[in-house]
Short mmCIF file of C-alpha atoms in Angstrom, two decimals:
data_model
loop_
_atom_site.label_atom_id
_atom_site.label_comp_id
_atom_site.label_asym_id
_atom_site.label_seq_id
_atom_site.Cartn_x
_atom_site.Cartn_y
_atom_site.Cartn_z
CA MET S 112 18.75 -15.17 -16.76
CA VAL S 113 17.17 -15.88 -20.16
CA ILE S 114 13.56 -14.77 -20.51
CA VAL S 115 11.75 -16.94 -23.03
CA ASP S 116 8.24 -15.43 -23.02
CA ILE S 117 7.87 -11.92 -21.62
CA LYS S 118 4.10 -11.83 -22.15
CA GLY S 119 3.60 -15.16 -20.41
CA LEU S 120 5.87 -14.10 -17.57
CA LEU S 121 3.98 -10.87 -16.86
CA LEU S 122 0.68 -12.76 -16.89
CA HIS S 123 1.84 -14.48 -13.69
CA LEU S 124 1.77 -11.20 -11.73
CA ASN S 125 -1.16 -10.90 -9.34
CA PRO S 126 -3.64 -8.03 -9.96
CA PHE S 127 -1.94 -5.71 -7.46
CA CYS S 128 1.52 -6.19 -9.00
CA THR S 129 0.06 -5.87 -12.51
CA ASN S 130 -1.49 -2.52 -11.61
CA ALA S 131 1.75 -1.43 -9.96
CA LEU S 132 3.74 -2.35 -13.08
CA GLN S 133 1.34 -0.36 -15.25
CA ALA S 134 1.67 2.59 -12.89
CA ALA S 135 5.46 2.20 -13.01
CA ALA S 136 5.33 2.42 -16.81
CA GLY S 137 3.24 5.60 -16.46
CA LEU S 138 5.78 7.02 -14.01
CA SER S 139 8.60 6.30 -16.46
CA VAL S 140 6.69 8.04 -19.25
CA SER S 141 5.95 11.09 -17.09
CA ARG S 142 9.66 11.45 -16.29
CA THR S 143 10.67 10.78 -19.94
CA HIS S 144 12.89 7.85 -18.91
CA TYR S 145 13.98 5.31 -21.50
CA GLU S 146 13.32 2.22 -19.38
CA VAL S 147 10.83 1.00 -16.82
CA ALA S 148 13.35 0.12 -14.14
CA ILE S 149 13.20 -1.79 -10.87
CA GLU S 150 13.03 1.48 -8.92
CA HIS S 151 9.91 2.63 -10.82
CA PHE S 152 8.25 -0.68 -9.94
CA LEU S 153 9.29 -0.67 -6.28
CA LEU S 154 8.09 2.90 -5.80
CA LYS S 155 4.61 1.95 -7.01
CA LEU S 156 4.55 -1.18 -4.84
CA LEU S 157 4.82 1.15 -1.83
CA ASP S 158 1.66 3.08 -2.75
CA GLU S 159 -0.72 0.50 -1.26
CA LEU S 160 -0.74 0.44 2.54
CA HIS S 161 -2.53 -2.93 2.77
CA ALA S 162 -0.17 -4.97 0.57
CA ASP S 163 2.77 -7.22 1.54
CA TRP S 164 5.55 -4.63 1.73
CA PRO S 165 4.13 -2.37 4.50
CA LEU S 166 3.40 -5.44 6.67
CA ILE S 167 6.93 -6.77 6.17
CA PHE S 168 8.40 -3.32 6.87
CA GLU S 169 6.42 -3.13 10.11
CA ARG S 170 7.71 -6.56 11.20
CA PHE S 171 11.36 -5.62 10.56
CA ASN S 172 11.09 -1.98 11.76
CA ILE S 173 11.77 -0.31 8.41
CA GLU S 174 10.45 3.18 7.68
CA ALA S 175 8.64 3.07 4.33
CA GLY S 176 9.02 6.83 3.89
CA GLN S 177 12.81 6.51 3.99
CA VAL S 178 12.78 3.75 1.38
CA ARG S 179 10.54 5.87 -0.85
CA LYS S 180 12.89 8.84 -0.45
CA LYS S 181 15.95 6.78 -1.44
CA LEU S 182 14.10 5.34 -4.47
CA ASP S 183 13.23 8.87 -5.60
CA GLU S 184 16.88 9.85 -5.31
CA VAL S 185 17.87 6.98 -7.62
CA LEU S 186 15.21 7.95 -10.18
CA GLU S 187 16.45 11.55 -10.17
CA ASP S 188 19.74 10.31 -11.63
CA TYR S 189 18.06 8.48 -14.53
CA THR S 190 18.54 9.95 -18.00
CA GLY S 191 15.45 11.73 -19.35
CA GLY S 192 14.40 13.04 -22.74
CA ASN S 193 12.59 10.01 -24.15
CA SER S 194 9.57 10.98 -26.30
CA GLY S 195 8.49 7.42 -27.10
CA LYS S 196 7.39 4.39 -25.13
CA PRO S 197 9.87 3.13 -22.53
CA VAL S 198 10.86 -0.54 -22.53
CA PHE S 199 11.11 -2.88 -19.57
CA SER S 200 14.68 -3.03 -18.32
CA PRO S 201 16.32 -6.48 -18.56
CA MET S 202 17.08 -6.27 -14.84
CA LEU S 203 13.38 -5.78 -14.04
CA LEU S 204 12.39 -8.77 -16.16
CA ASP S 205 15.07 -10.87 -14.43
CA LEU S 206 13.61 -9.85 -11.06
CA VAL S 207 10.08 -10.81 -12.12
CA GLN S 208 11.29 -14.16 -13.47
CA GLU S 209 13.17 -14.99 -10.27
CA SER S 210 10.12 -13.89 -8.27
CA TRP S 211 8.00 -16.33 -10.26
CA LEU S 212 10.34 -19.17 -9.27
CA ILE S 213 10.19 -18.14 -5.61
CA ALA S 214 6.39 -17.78 -5.71
CA SER S 215 5.99 -21.21 -7.32
CA ILE S 216 8.56 -23.20 -5.32
CA ASP S 217 9.01 -21.47 -1.96
CA LEU S 218 5.58 -19.90 -1.45
CA ASP S 219 3.43 -22.38 -3.41
CA ASP S 220 1.57 -19.49 -5.05
CA ARG S 221 0.15 -19.46 -8.57
CA ARG S 222 0.72 -15.71 -8.92
CA ILE S 223 3.65 -13.40 -8.20
CA ARG S 224 2.93 -11.18 -5.22
CA SER S 225 4.97 -8.21 -4.03
CA GLY S 226 6.37 -10.27 -1.14
CA ALA S 227 7.91 -12.69 -3.65
CA LEU S 228 9.51 -9.73 -5.44
CA LEU S 229 11.07 -8.62 -2.17
CA LEU S 230 12.41 -12.13 -1.50
CA ALA S 231 13.95 -12.20 -4.98
CA LEU S 232 15.49 -8.77 -4.41
CA LEU S 233 17.01 -9.89 -1.11
CA ALA S 234 18.38 -13.07 -2.69
CA ARG S 235 20.74 -11.08 -4.94
CA PRO S 236 20.79 -7.48 -3.67
CA ALA S 237 24.13 -6.56 -5.24
CA TYR S 238 22.93 -7.74 -8.65
CA TYR S 239 19.59 -5.97 -8.69
CA ALA S 240 20.28 -2.69 -6.90
CA THR S 241 23.06 -0.28 -6.04
CA GLY S 242 21.02 2.54 -4.48
CA GLN S 243 21.01 3.42 -0.80
CA TYR S 244 17.46 2.08 -0.48
CA MET S 245 19.01 -1.39 -0.66
CA ASP S 246 20.94 -0.68 2.54
CA LEU S 247 17.59 -0.26 4.29
CA LEU S 248 16.14 -3.43 2.76
CA ARG S 249 19.22 -5.47 3.74
CA THR S 250 18.19 -5.13 7.39
CA ILE S 251 15.46 -7.68 6.62
CA ASN S 252 16.60 -11.20 7.46
CA ARG S 253 15.58 -13.14 4.36
CA GLU S 254 15.50 -16.52 6.10
CA ASP S 255 13.26 -15.18 8.88
CA LEU S 256 10.99 -13.55 6.31
CA LEU S 257 10.66 -16.79 4.38
CA LYS S 258 9.82 -18.76 7.53
CA GLU S 259 7.28 -16.23 8.82
CA PHE S 260 5.95 -15.12 5.42
CA ARG S 261 2.40 -16.49 5.74
CA THR S 262 2.01 -15.15 9.26
CA ILE S 263 3.36 -11.68 8.45
CA THR S 264 1.32 -11.25 5.26
CA LYS S 265 -1.92 -12.85 6.48
CA PRO S 266 -3.76 -9.45 6.67
CA SER S 267 -2.45 -8.44 3.23
CA MET S 268 -4.84 -7.65 0.39
CA GLU S 269 -2.63 -9.95 -1.72
CA ALA S 270 -3.27 -12.97 0.49
CA VAL S 271 -5.20 -15.72 -1.28
CA SER S 272 -7.43 -17.95 0.82
CA ARG S 273 -7.33 -21.72 0.46
CA GLU S 274 -10.81 -21.71 -1.10
CA GLU S 275 -9.85 -19.06 -3.64
CA ARG S 276 -6.69 -20.98 -4.53
CA ILE S 277 -8.64 -24.20 -5.11
CA ARG S 278 -11.20 -22.33 -7.23
CA GLU S 279 -8.46 -20.65 -9.29
CA GLU S 280 -6.67 -23.96 -9.83
CA GLY S 281 -9.94 -25.53 -10.96
CA GLN S 282 -10.61 -22.75 -13.43
CA GLN S 283 -7.07 -22.86 -14.82
CA SER S 284 -7.21 -26.64 -15.16
CA VAL S 285 -10.23 -26.22 -17.44
CA THR S 286 -9.10 -23.22 -19.46
CA GLY S 287 -5.36 -23.85 -19.35
CA LYS S 288 -4.72 -20.12 -18.87
CA GLU S 289 -6.56 -16.87 -18.45
CA GLY S 290 -8.07 -15.94 -21.81
CA PHE S 291 -7.76 -12.65 -23.67
CA LEU S 292 -11.49 -11.99 -23.35
CA ALA S 293 -11.36 -12.46 -19.58
CA ARG S 294 -8.39 -10.09 -19.32
CA PHE S 295 -9.47 -7.29 -21.63
CA CYS S 296 -13.28 -7.41 -21.79
CA GLN S 297 -16.28 -6.95 -19.52
CA ASP S 298 -19.49 -8.90 -20.04
CA PHE S 299 -22.48 -6.53 -20.31
CA THR S 300 -24.95 -9.42 -20.62
CA LYS S 301 -23.59 -10.96 -17.41
CA ASN S 302 -23.98 -7.61 -15.64
CA ALA S 303 -27.53 -7.36 -16.97
CA ARG S 304 -28.42 -10.81 -15.59
CA GLN S 305 -27.03 -9.80 -12.20
CA GLY S 306 -29.09 -6.60 -12.13
CA LYS S 307 -26.04 -4.33 -12.32
CA ILE S 308 -27.37 -2.37 -15.32
CA ASP S 309 -30.16 0.20 -15.01
CA HIS S 310 -33.08 0.01 -17.41
CA VAL S 311 -32.80 2.32 -20.42
CA PHE S 312 -35.67 4.62 -21.38
CA GLY S 313 -36.31 6.91 -24.32
CA ARG S 314 -33.91 5.19 -26.74
CA ASP S 315 -36.11 2.44 -28.21
CA ARG S 316 -35.71 3.69 -31.79
CA GLU S 317 -31.91 3.66 -31.63
CA ILE S 318 -31.85 0.20 -30.00
CA ARG S 319 -34.16 -1.19 -32.72
CA LEU S 320 -31.91 0.31 -35.40
CA MET S 321 -28.86 -1.35 -33.84
CA ILE S 322 -30.68 -4.68 -33.74
CA ASP S 323 -31.56 -4.35 -37.45
CA ILE S 324 -27.91 -3.74 -38.33
CA LEU S 325 -26.59 -6.57 -36.13
CA ALA S 326 -29.04 -9.03 -37.72
CA ARG S 327 -27.46 -8.53 -41.16
CA ARG S 328 -25.18 -11.14 -42.72
CA ARG S 329 -22.46 -8.66 -43.73
CA LYS S 330 -21.56 -5.11 -42.66
CA ASN S 331 -23.36 -5.86 -39.42
CA ASN S 332 -21.45 -3.32 -37.33
CA PRO S 333 -23.35 -0.28 -35.98
CA ILE S 334 -21.47 2.80 -34.82
CA CYS S 335 -23.28 5.05 -32.35
CA VAL S 336 -22.33 8.68 -32.93
CA GLY S 337 -23.41 11.48 -30.63
CA GLU S 338 -22.08 14.15 -28.34
CA ALA S 339 -20.62 13.23 -24.97
CA GLY S 340 -23.38 12.62 -22.45
CA VAL S 341 -26.28 11.79 -24.80
CA GLY S 342 -26.24 8.13 -23.73
CA LYS S 343 -24.23 6.09 -26.24
CA THR S 344 -23.09 3.53 -23.69
CA ALA S 345 -26.58 3.43 -22.16
CA VAL S 346 -28.02 2.41 -25.54
CA VAL S 347 -25.62 -0.54 -25.68
CA GLU S 348 -26.54 -1.46 -22.10
CA GLY S 349 -30.19 -1.35 -23.18
CA LEU S 350 -29.36 -3.82 -25.95
CA ALA S 351 -27.70 -6.11 -23.37
CA LEU S 352 -30.88 -6.02 -21.28
CA ARG S 353 -32.98 -6.97 -24.32
CA ILE S 354 -30.64 -9.85 -25.17
CA VAL S 355 -30.96 -11.20 -21.62
CA GLU S 356 -34.76 -10.81 -21.71
CA GLY S 357 -34.92 -12.53 -25.12
CA ASP S 358 -36.55 -9.47 -26.71
CA VAL S 359 -34.37 -9.66 -29.85
CA PRO S 360 -34.53 -11.49 -33.21
CA GLU S 361 -33.32 -15.07 -33.49
CA ALA S 362 -30.13 -13.90 -35.23
CA ILE S 363 -28.73 -12.33 -32.07
CA ARG S 364 -30.64 -14.23 -29.39
CA GLY S 365 -28.35 -15.91 -26.88
CA THR S 366 -25.32 -13.80 -27.78
CA SER S 367 -22.91 -12.29 -25.26
CA LEU S 368 -22.24 -8.55 -25.41
CA LEU S 369 -18.67 -7.78 -24.32
CA VAL S 370 -17.06 -4.35 -23.98
CA LEU S 371 -13.39 -4.08 -24.97
CA ASP S 372 -11.26 -2.07 -22.55
CA MET S 373 -8.78 -0.27 -24.81
CA GLY S 374 -6.89 1.06 -21.79
CA LEU S 375 -6.17 -2.45 -20.51
CA LEU S 376 -5.36 -3.63 -24.02
CA GLU S 377 -2.65 -0.99 -24.41
CA ALA S 378 -1.36 -1.00 -20.82
CA GLY S 379 2.06 -2.60 -20.55
CA ALA S 380 2.16 -3.33 -24.31
CA GLY S 381 5.36 -1.39 -24.86
CA MET S 382 7.17 -4.34 -26.45
CA LYS S 383 7.00 -4.51 -30.23
CA GLY S 384 4.16 -6.75 -31.35
CA GLU S 385 2.64 -7.13 -27.87
CA PHE S 386 -0.43 -4.98 -28.63
CA GLU S 387 -1.06 -6.78 -31.92
CA ASN S 388 -0.79 -10.16 -30.17
CA ARG S 389 -3.35 -9.10 -27.58
CA LEU S 390 -5.84 -7.77 -30.12
CA ASN S 391 -5.43 -10.79 -32.39
CA GLY S 392 -5.96 -12.98 -29.34
CA VAL S 393 -9.24 -11.19 -28.59
CA ILE S 394 -10.41 -11.56 -32.20
CA THR S 395 -9.42 -15.24 -32.33
CA GLU S 396 -11.22 -16.09 -29.08
CA ILE S 397 -14.37 -14.32 -30.32
CA LYS S 398 -14.30 -16.36 -33.53
CA GLN S 399 -13.72 -19.62 -31.65
CA SER S 400 -16.27 -18.97 -28.90
CA ALA S 401 -19.12 -21.48 -28.70
CA THR S 402 -21.41 -18.60 -27.69
CA PRO S 403 -21.80 -15.87 -30.36
CA ILE S 404 -20.20 -12.63 -29.18
CA ILE S 405 -20.90 -8.99 -30.03
CA LEU S 406 -17.96 -6.71 -29.20
CA PHE S 407 -18.57 -3.14 -28.01
CA ILE S 408 -15.73 -0.62 -28.40
CA ASP S 409 -16.34 2.68 -26.62
CA GLU S 410 -14.34 5.73 -27.74
CA ALA S 411 -13.77 3.87 -31.02
CA HIS S 412 -11.63 6.67 -32.48
CA THR S 413 -8.83 5.41 -30.22
CA LEU S 414 -8.63 2.41 -32.58
CA VAL S 415 -6.96 4.60 -35.18
CA GLY S 416 -3.29 4.65 -34.30
CA ALA S 417 -3.66 2.43 -31.23
CA GLY S 418 -0.70 0.09 -30.99
CA GLY S 419 0.82 1.52 -34.14
CA SER S 420 4.61 1.55 -34.23
CA ALA S 421 7.34 1.11 -36.73
CA GLY S 422 6.62 -1.97 -38.80
CA SER S 423 3.17 -2.62 -37.31
CA GLY S 424 -0.38 -1.59 -38.10
CA ASP S 425 -2.86 0.09 -35.81
CA ALA S 426 -5.88 -1.58 -34.25
CA ALA S 427 -8.27 -0.39 -36.95
CA ASN S 428 -6.26 -2.13 -39.68
CA LEU S 429 -6.18 -5.33 -37.64
CA LEU S 430 -9.97 -5.27 -37.28
CA LYS S 431 -10.88 -4.37 -40.87
CA PRO S 432 -10.68 -7.88 -42.44
CA ALA S 433 -12.83 -9.49 -39.74
CA LEU S 434 -15.32 -6.62 -39.89
CA ALA S 435 -15.62 -6.81 -43.67
CA ARG S 436 -16.31 -10.56 -43.67
CA GLY S 437 -18.90 -10.30 -40.89
CA GLU S 438 -16.85 -12.60 -38.66
CA LEU S 439 -16.64 -9.99 -35.92
CA ARG S 440 -19.86 -8.21 -35.01
CA THR S 441 -18.85 -4.94 -33.41
CA ILE S 442 -20.68 -1.96 -31.94
CA ALA S 443 -18.58 1.19 -31.89
CA ALA S 444 -19.27 4.52 -30.18
CA THR S 445 -17.68 7.92 -30.69
CA THR S 446 -18.47 11.63 -30.87
CA TRP S 447 -19.20 13.61 -34.02
CA THR S 448 -15.89 15.46 -33.79
CA GLU S 449 -13.87 12.26 -33.57
CA TYR S 450 -15.99 10.55 -36.24
CA LYS S 451 -15.28 13.31 -38.74
CA LYS S 452 -11.61 13.47 -37.77
CA TYR S 453 -10.85 9.75 -37.95
CA PHE S 454 -13.60 7.71 -39.62
CA GLU S 455 -14.58 10.02 -42.48
CA LYS S 456 -10.92 10.35 -43.44
CA ASP S 457 -10.63 6.55 -43.66
CA PRO S 458 -13.37 5.42 -46.09
CA ALA S 459 -12.28 1.78 -45.82
CA LEU S 460 -12.96 1.87 -42.10
CA ALA S 461 -16.11 4.02 -42.30
CA ARG S 462 -17.90 1.74 -44.80
CA ARG S 463 -17.53 -1.22 -42.47
CA PHE S 464 -19.75 0.54 -39.92
CA GLN S 465 -23.39 1.57 -40.24
CA LEU S 466 -24.19 4.95 -38.67
CA VAL S 467 -26.63 5.20 -35.76
CA LYS S 468 -27.22 8.86 -34.85
CA LEU S 469 -27.89 9.72 -31.23
CA ASP S 470 -29.29 13.22 -30.89
CA GLU S 471 -29.61 15.05 -27.61
CA PRO S 472 -33.07 14.28 -26.15
CA ASP S 473 -35.47 17.12 -25.36
CA THR S 474 -36.54 17.92 -21.81
CA GLU S 475 -39.68 15.77 -22.05
CA THR S 476 -37.68 12.69 -23.08
CA THR S 477 -35.09 13.48 -20.41
CA THR S 478 -37.87 13.62 -17.81
CA LEU S 479 -39.06 10.21 -19.01
CA ILE S 480 -35.51 8.85 -18.63
CA LEU S 481 -35.16 10.32 -15.12
CA ARG S 482 -38.50 8.84 -14.06
CA GLY S 483 -37.22 5.45 -15.14
CA ILE S 484 -33.94 5.58 -13.25
CA LYS S 485 -34.88 7.61 -10.18
CA GLU S 486 -35.67 4.49 -8.13
CA SER S 487 -32.01 3.45 -8.35
CA TYR S 488 -30.93 6.81 -6.95
CA GLU S 489 -33.59 6.64 -4.23
CA LYS S 490 -32.19 3.31 -3.07
CA ALA S 491 -28.57 4.46 -3.31
CA HIS S 492 -29.09 7.70 -1.37
CA LYS S 493 -32.02 6.52 0.81
CA VAL S 494 -34.20 9.49 -0.13
CA ILE S 495 -37.55 10.03 -1.86
CA VAL S 496 -37.52 11.88 -5.20
CA ARG S 497 -40.76 13.71 -6.03
CA ASP S 498 -41.95 13.93 -9.62
CA ASP S 499 -41.78 17.72 -9.66
CA ALA S 500 -38.10 17.39 -8.69
CA VAL S 501 -37.56 15.10 -11.68
CA GLN S 502 -39.16 17.65 -14.03
CA ALA S 503 -37.19 20.48 -12.45
CA ALA S 504 -33.91 18.57 -12.91
CA SER S 505 -34.55 18.29 -16.66
CA GLU S 506 -35.60 21.90 -17.11
CA ILE S 507 -32.92 23.47 -14.89
CA ALA S 508 -30.14 21.37 -16.40
CA ASP S 509 -31.26 22.30 -19.92
CA ARG S 510 -31.55 26.01 -19.09
CA TYR S 511 -28.57 26.67 -16.86
CA ILE S 512 -25.87 24.02 -17.45
CA SER S 513 -23.98 24.87 -20.63
CA GLY S 514 -21.26 22.93 -22.40
CA ARG S 515 -22.85 19.57 -21.64
CA PHE S 516 -25.73 17.55 -23.03
CA LEU S 517 -28.95 15.94 -21.86
CA PRO S 518 -29.64 13.50 -20.30
CA ASP S 519 -26.17 13.30 -18.72
CA LYS S 520 -26.24 16.73 -17.11
CA ALA S 521 -29.78 16.22 -15.79
CA ILE S 522 -28.82 12.83 -14.30
CA ASP S 523 -25.79 14.42 -12.63
CA LEU S 524 -27.96 17.21 -11.25
CA LEU S 525 -30.45 14.71 -9.82
CA ASP S 526 -27.63 12.58 -8.38
CA THR S 527 -25.96 15.61 -6.79
CA SER S 528 -29.25 16.80 -5.30
CA CYS S 529 -29.95 13.37 -3.81
CA ALA S 530 -26.41 13.23 -2.42
CA ARG S 531 -26.81 16.68 -0.88
CA ILE S 532 -30.04 15.67 0.89
CA SER S 533 -28.49 12.40 2.05
CA ILE S 534 -25.46 14.25 3.43
CA ASN S 535 -27.66 16.79 5.21
CA LEU S 536 -29.52 13.96 6.93
CA ALA S 537 -26.32 12.33 8.14
CA THR S 538 -23.95 15.23 8.88
CA LYS S 539 -24.11 18.53 10.69
CA PRO S 540 -25.46 21.49 8.70
CA PRO S 541 -22.87 24.03 7.45
CA SER S 542 -24.19 26.74 9.81
CA LEU S 543 -23.52 24.50 12.83
CA GLU S 544 -20.08 23.50 11.56
CA ASP S 545 -19.16 27.17 10.97
CA LEU S 546 -20.34 28.06 14.47
CA GLU S 547 -18.25 25.27 16.04
CA ARG S 548 -15.18 26.37 14.10
CA SER S 549 -15.64 29.98 15.22
CA ILE S 550 -15.91 28.84 18.87
CA ALA S 551 -12.74 26.77 18.47
CA ALA S 552 -10.93 29.80 17.00
CA LEU S 553 -12.00 32.01 19.93
CA GLU S 554 -10.93 29.35 22.42
CA ARG S 555 -7.49 29.18 20.80
CA GLU S 556 -7.18 32.96 21.05
CA GLN S 557 -8.30 32.82 24.69
CA GLN S 558 -5.74 30.13 25.52
CA ALA S 559 -2.97 32.10 23.85
CA MET S 560 -3.79 35.23 25.86
CA LEU S 561 -3.96 33.28 29.13
CA ARG S 562 -0.59 31.69 28.40
CA ASP S 563 0.92 35.14 27.76
CA GLN S 564 -0.60 36.36 31.03
CA GLU S 565 1.04 33.48 32.90
CA ASN S 566 4.38 34.53 31.42
CA ASN S 567 3.93 38.12 32.70
CA VAL S 568 3.16 39.49 29.23
CA THR S 569 0.81 42.48 29.13
CA ILE S 570 -2.50 41.53 27.49
CA ASP S 571 -5.76 43.28 26.62
CA LEU S 572 -8.00 42.32 29.56
CA GLU S 573 -11.06 43.87 27.91
CA ARG S 574 -10.52 41.69 24.86
CA LEU S 575 -10.13 38.63 27.11
CA LYS S 576 -13.51 39.38 28.75
CA GLU S 577 -15.14 39.93 25.35
CA ILE S 578 -13.83 36.58 24.14
CA GLY S 579 -15.26 34.81 27.20
CA LYS S 580 -18.68 36.41 26.68
CA GLU S 581 -18.63 35.64 22.95
CA ILE S 582 -17.73 31.99 23.58
CA SER S 583 -20.62 31.64 26.05
CA LYS S 584 -23.02 33.31 23.61
CA ARG S 585 -21.99 31.17 20.66
CA ASP S 586 -21.99 28.01 22.77
CA GLU S 587 -25.66 28.62 23.60
CA GLN S 588 -26.37 29.12 19.90
CA ARG S 589 -24.51 25.89 19.15
CA GLN S 590 -26.57 23.92 21.65
CA THR S 591 -29.82 25.34 20.23
CA LEU S 592 -28.81 24.55 16.65
CA THR S 593 -27.63 21.04 17.59
CA GLU S 594 -30.94 20.20 19.29
CA ARG S 595 -32.92 21.59 16.36
CA TRP S 596 -30.81 19.68 13.82
CA GLN S 597 -31.14 16.40 15.74
CA GLN S 598 -34.93 16.80 15.99
CA GLU S 599 -35.27 17.58 12.28
CA ARG S 600 -32.94 14.73 11.33
CA ASP S 601 -34.87 12.20 13.43
CA ALA S 602 -38.19 13.43 12.01
CA ALA S 603 -36.89 13.17 8.44
CA ASN S 604 -35.57 9.65 9.05
CA ARG S 605 -38.96 8.61 10.45
CA VAL S 606 -40.74 10.02 7.38
CA VAL S 607 -38.37 8.19 5.00
CA ASP S 608 -38.80 4.96 6.96
CA LEU S 609 -42.61 5.22 6.90
CA ARG S 610 -42.61 5.97 3.17
CA ASN S 611 -40.40 2.95 2.47
CA ARG S 612 -42.62 0.68 4.57
CA LEU S 613 -45.73 2.00 2.82
CA HIS S 614 -44.12 1.44 -0.58
CA ASP S 615 -43.14 -2.13 0.35
CA ALA S 616 -46.66 -2.84 1.62
CA VAL S 617 -48.24 -1.57 -1.61
CA GLN S 618 -45.83 -3.70 -3.67
CA ASN S 619 -46.67 -6.80 -1.62
CA ILE S 620 -50.41 -6.20 -2.08
CA MET S 621 -49.97 -5.78 -5.85
CA GLN S 622 -47.91 -8.98 -6.07
CA ALA S 623 -50.50 -10.88 -4.02
CA ASP S 624 -53.33 -9.62 -6.27
CA ALA S 625 -51.38 -10.60 -9.38
CA ALA S 626 -50.69 -14.08 -7.97
CA SER S 627 -54.33 -14.64 -7.00
CA SER S 628 -55.64 -13.55 -10.40
CA ALA S 629 -53.18 -15.75 -12.30
CA PRO S 630 -54.77 -18.90 -13.82
#
């Protein structure tokens, strides 16, 4: 079967199959195989228990573990030793193309799902596979599967409801196809409007500096440089919040701030020219967008060498012309080590970015940041965080956690502490769990001795009596601890509930006062 457009073909895979294909490519790389074969793909399709294949296997009484075992046996015979990127095998691409025809014609689906791949495999089993796993799959009656497909796969995570299908068709009728920006970027400004981004504190100077650079006509590309954990991404999120609130100059008001996912951009781009096509598609859509777009590239050092292969340039070289002309406003972020290693050694790239230094904040600034974000952690963990705990988190993290930087390590400490309290309120304390395990161990020993006694085996009767007494003693301790824990848990839950109700009442009073005093 002739494959005209590989990129277009793979775009028809549904999200689950796309992720499975990417995982299959990773599996091929890890085993140093030269191709991403059908068996790599099928093995990864079996990883998800709530997809089409497990449901079909259950209907036709096929053991998934046996299929997985036979697939592994086939992969063991594949030739290894490849140090480069594997390519998609022609047989795999044929299977995907035939699956697309089955999905479109027989299943009336707009995307290829794993069930369509299985139907294609069963249509020509001798052509696609020679391994013993195919003997197991042949027990599936293809005609019965096709007739009962919707019923069998109704609980599947790949199932698309009628409403979703209509919505998808409507979107595709407007756009024609899924754009590069939709596939490889996330919209920070959209997340900010939906309240998915926490407010940023203590970085006003750096945000203002970024705004100054972005407002330029040329060389309007800031690069945030700082150690891991100082808050480079948070600064960009803070800029997104300001854009949404309109607290920015006219030059960047109304823009969209998108973050480029380099991992998605490179995933599955093993074919020559595929990576360059994707990146050029992103750049072109940004230029043609009716809404001005600012592109954020985290871990920007991965640009250097990304997608580079024989006869092609890396991502940095593809971006340089647009950056130099000011056609592509970009915010980059990287660490000092990577900046010196990659950017300083490439003056042509470095001069297209304007440096924004992000130093590690002191404990006072970190405390300010924690005060600003603690409400989010209170809601997430359903606990109350006192101000002295916030100060202690900054000071303890700074003093005792080495190898990491503020505010990241202080935020992690606060988050872990909140999680620990939340867990303690919901689960048994470790002392009670240890006591229950020790009782269970003694009971197992007691049962073993009694069984030996029934079989006329000589046992230590004194030890048997000691075990009985110890079980009774520890069981009393367990009951006492359980009652105490339940009382303390209920009391703590009542305190948290009263505090939340008091907080809500105060907020309502303040809002009412503000509304009454408004002109």
